[in-house]
XYZ file of C-alpha atoms in Angstrom:
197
model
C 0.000 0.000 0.000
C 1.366 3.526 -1.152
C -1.180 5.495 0.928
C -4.617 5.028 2.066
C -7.057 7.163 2.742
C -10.491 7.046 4.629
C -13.184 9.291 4.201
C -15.604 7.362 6.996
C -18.318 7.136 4.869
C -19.035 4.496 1.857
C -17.719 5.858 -1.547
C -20.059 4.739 -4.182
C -18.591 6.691 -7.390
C -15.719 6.162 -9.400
C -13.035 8.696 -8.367
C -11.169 11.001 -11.290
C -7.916 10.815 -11.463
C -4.912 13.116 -12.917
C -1.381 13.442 -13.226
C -1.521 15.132 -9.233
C -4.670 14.251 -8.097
C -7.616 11.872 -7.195
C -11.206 14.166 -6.928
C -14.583 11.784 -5.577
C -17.663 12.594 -3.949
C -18.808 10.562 -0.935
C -21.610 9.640 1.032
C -20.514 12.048 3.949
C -21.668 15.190 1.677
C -18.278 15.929 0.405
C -16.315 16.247 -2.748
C -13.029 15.105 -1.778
C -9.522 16.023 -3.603
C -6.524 13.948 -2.759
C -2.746 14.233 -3.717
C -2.319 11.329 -5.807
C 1.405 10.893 -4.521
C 0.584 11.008 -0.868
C -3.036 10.457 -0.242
C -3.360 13.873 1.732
C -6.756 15.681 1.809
C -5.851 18.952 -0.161
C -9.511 20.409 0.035
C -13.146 19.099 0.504
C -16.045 20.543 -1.119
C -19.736 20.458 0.721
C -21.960 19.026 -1.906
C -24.910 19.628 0.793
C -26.240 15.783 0.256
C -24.974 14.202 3.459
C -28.591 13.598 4.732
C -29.775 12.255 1.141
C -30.802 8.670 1.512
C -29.574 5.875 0.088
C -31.449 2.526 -0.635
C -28.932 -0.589 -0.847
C -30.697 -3.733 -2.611
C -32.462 -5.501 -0.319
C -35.247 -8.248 -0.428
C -37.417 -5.510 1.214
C -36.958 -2.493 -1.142
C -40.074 -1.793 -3.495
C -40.665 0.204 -6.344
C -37.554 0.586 -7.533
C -36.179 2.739 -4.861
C -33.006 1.539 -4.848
C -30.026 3.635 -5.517
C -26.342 2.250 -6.122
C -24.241 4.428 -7.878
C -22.350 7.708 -8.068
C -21.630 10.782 -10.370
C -17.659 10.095 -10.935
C -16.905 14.052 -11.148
C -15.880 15.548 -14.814
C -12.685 17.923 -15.376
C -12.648 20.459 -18.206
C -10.670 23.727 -18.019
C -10.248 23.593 -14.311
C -13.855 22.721 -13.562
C -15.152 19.927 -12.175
C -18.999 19.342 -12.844
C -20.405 16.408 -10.528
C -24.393 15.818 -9.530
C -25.583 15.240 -5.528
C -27.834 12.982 -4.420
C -29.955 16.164 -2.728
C -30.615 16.966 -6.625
C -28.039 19.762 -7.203
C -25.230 19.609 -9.693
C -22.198 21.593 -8.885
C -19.457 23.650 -10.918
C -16.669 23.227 -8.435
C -13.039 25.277 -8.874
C -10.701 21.986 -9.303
C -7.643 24.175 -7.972
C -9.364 25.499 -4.779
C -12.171 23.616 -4.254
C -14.507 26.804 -4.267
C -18.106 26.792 -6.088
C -18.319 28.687 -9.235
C -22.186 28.073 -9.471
C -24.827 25.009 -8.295
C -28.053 23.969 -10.486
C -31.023 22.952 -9.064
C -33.326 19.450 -9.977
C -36.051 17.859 -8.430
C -34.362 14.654 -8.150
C -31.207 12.456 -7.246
C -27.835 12.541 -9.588
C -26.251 9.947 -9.497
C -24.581 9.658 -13.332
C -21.501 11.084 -14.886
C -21.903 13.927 -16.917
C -20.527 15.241 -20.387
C -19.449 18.213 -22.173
C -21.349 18.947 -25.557
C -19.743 22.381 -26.915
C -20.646 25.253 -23.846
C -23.035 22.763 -22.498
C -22.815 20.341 -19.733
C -25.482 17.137 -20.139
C -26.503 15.087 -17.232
C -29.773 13.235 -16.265
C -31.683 13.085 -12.838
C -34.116 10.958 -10.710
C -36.622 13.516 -11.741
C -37.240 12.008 -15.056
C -35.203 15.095 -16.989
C -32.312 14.896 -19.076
C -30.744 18.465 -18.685
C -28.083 20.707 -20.448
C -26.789 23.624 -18.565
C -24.482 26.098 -19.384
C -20.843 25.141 -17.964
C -19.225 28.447 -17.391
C -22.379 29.816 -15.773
C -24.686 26.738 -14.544
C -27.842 28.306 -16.118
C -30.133 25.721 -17.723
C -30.427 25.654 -21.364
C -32.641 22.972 -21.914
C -34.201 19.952 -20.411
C -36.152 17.080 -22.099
C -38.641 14.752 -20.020
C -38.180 10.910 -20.202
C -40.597 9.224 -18.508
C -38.729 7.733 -15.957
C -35.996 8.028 -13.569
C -32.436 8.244 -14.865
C -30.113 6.561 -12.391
C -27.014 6.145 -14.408
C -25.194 8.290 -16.813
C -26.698 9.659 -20.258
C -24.083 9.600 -23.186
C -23.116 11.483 -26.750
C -23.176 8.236 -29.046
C -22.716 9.809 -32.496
C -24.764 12.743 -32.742
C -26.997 12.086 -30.074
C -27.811 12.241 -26.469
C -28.544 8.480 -25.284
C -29.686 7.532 -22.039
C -31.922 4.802 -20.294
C -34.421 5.274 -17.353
C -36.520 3.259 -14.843
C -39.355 3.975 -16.859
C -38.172 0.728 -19.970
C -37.498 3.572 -22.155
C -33.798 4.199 -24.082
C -34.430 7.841 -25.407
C -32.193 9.875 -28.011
C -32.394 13.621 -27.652
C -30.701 16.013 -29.502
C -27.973 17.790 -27.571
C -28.203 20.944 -28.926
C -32.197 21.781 -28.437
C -32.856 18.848 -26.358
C -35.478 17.839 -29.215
C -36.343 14.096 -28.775
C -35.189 12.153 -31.740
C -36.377 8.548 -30.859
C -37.755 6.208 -27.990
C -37.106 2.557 -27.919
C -39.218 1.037 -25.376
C -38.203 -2.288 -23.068
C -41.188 -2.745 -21.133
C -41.366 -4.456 -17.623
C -37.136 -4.125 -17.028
C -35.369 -0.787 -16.393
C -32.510 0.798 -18.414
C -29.726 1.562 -16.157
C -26.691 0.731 -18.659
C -25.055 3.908 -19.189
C -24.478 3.657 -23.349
C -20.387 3.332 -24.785
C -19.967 5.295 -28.063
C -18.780 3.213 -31.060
């Protein structure tokens, strides 16, 4: 072991790592950087989620409450853009750990994001796929899908792609939001974030 590192809470995302650091959000409301050559805490970032709930599989959960994953943060030009689970998706200084701006949905995020020219894309447990401005955080569209989106939408050609709770696989377009097609998969939930070709 080279270092180790505990944040006392479960870590349910992916982490993001670069050339001098390790950024992940976790379960204790934080967004966490690390030095990736010594494991030390450089800054940590209040997401405001720490009370959010989180539903494990269990025999006992119903309706499709249950919630596994989270956002692994996204780095472009010193920002990192991640979603919380109390439904607001952050634009967080990667340097200093400060907030440059926070966006507001009715629901859980718990995918990854992605960049689509200005734009940031990400979906929610509110049903909505949205696309908000990245320098500013001020929503320039959203689409309705039907369904909750637990997992991460995805640019697969020209097209927004993402799955939902609700059997549907929608494509949107990701400049207007416009949707372009809806496959549905009834009785069984689309949680498999899509992999461009």
């Amino acid at each position: 072991i080279v270092w180790m590192f505990s944040a006392g809470r479960p870590v349910h995302a992916p982490a993001l790592a670069t050339d001098e650091a390790v950024f992940f959000p976790c379960d204790n409301g934080f967004l966490f950087k690390l030095d990736r050559k010594t494991g030390k805490e450089v800054w940590r970032y209040d997401l405001g989620d720490a009370q959010s709930s989180r539903v494990l599989i269990h025999p006992e959960t119903e309706d499709f409450d249950w919630d596994l994953y989270g956002p692994r943060p996204m780095l472009l030009d010193g920002v990192l853009d991640v979603g919380a689970g109390d439904g607001g998706f952050h634009g967080v200084d990667a340097a200093t750990g400060t907030r440059k701006w926070r966006f507001e949905t009715k629901g859980k995020i718990r995918g990854e994001a992605f960049a689509h020219g200005d734009n940031v894309v990400f979906g929610s447990f509110d049903m909505h796929v949205y696309a908000v401005d990245r320098q500013t955080g001020k929503e320039v569209w959203k689409k309705m899908t039907g369904g909750p989106i637990s997992t991460s939408a995805g640019l697969v050609g020209d097209k927004v792609v993402v799955g939902n709770r609700g059997s549907a696989l929608v494509a949107l377009d990701p400049t207007s939001g416009e949707k372009l097609w809806l496959n549905m998969f009834w009785g069984s939930a689309v949680e498999s974030a899509p992999v461009p070709y």
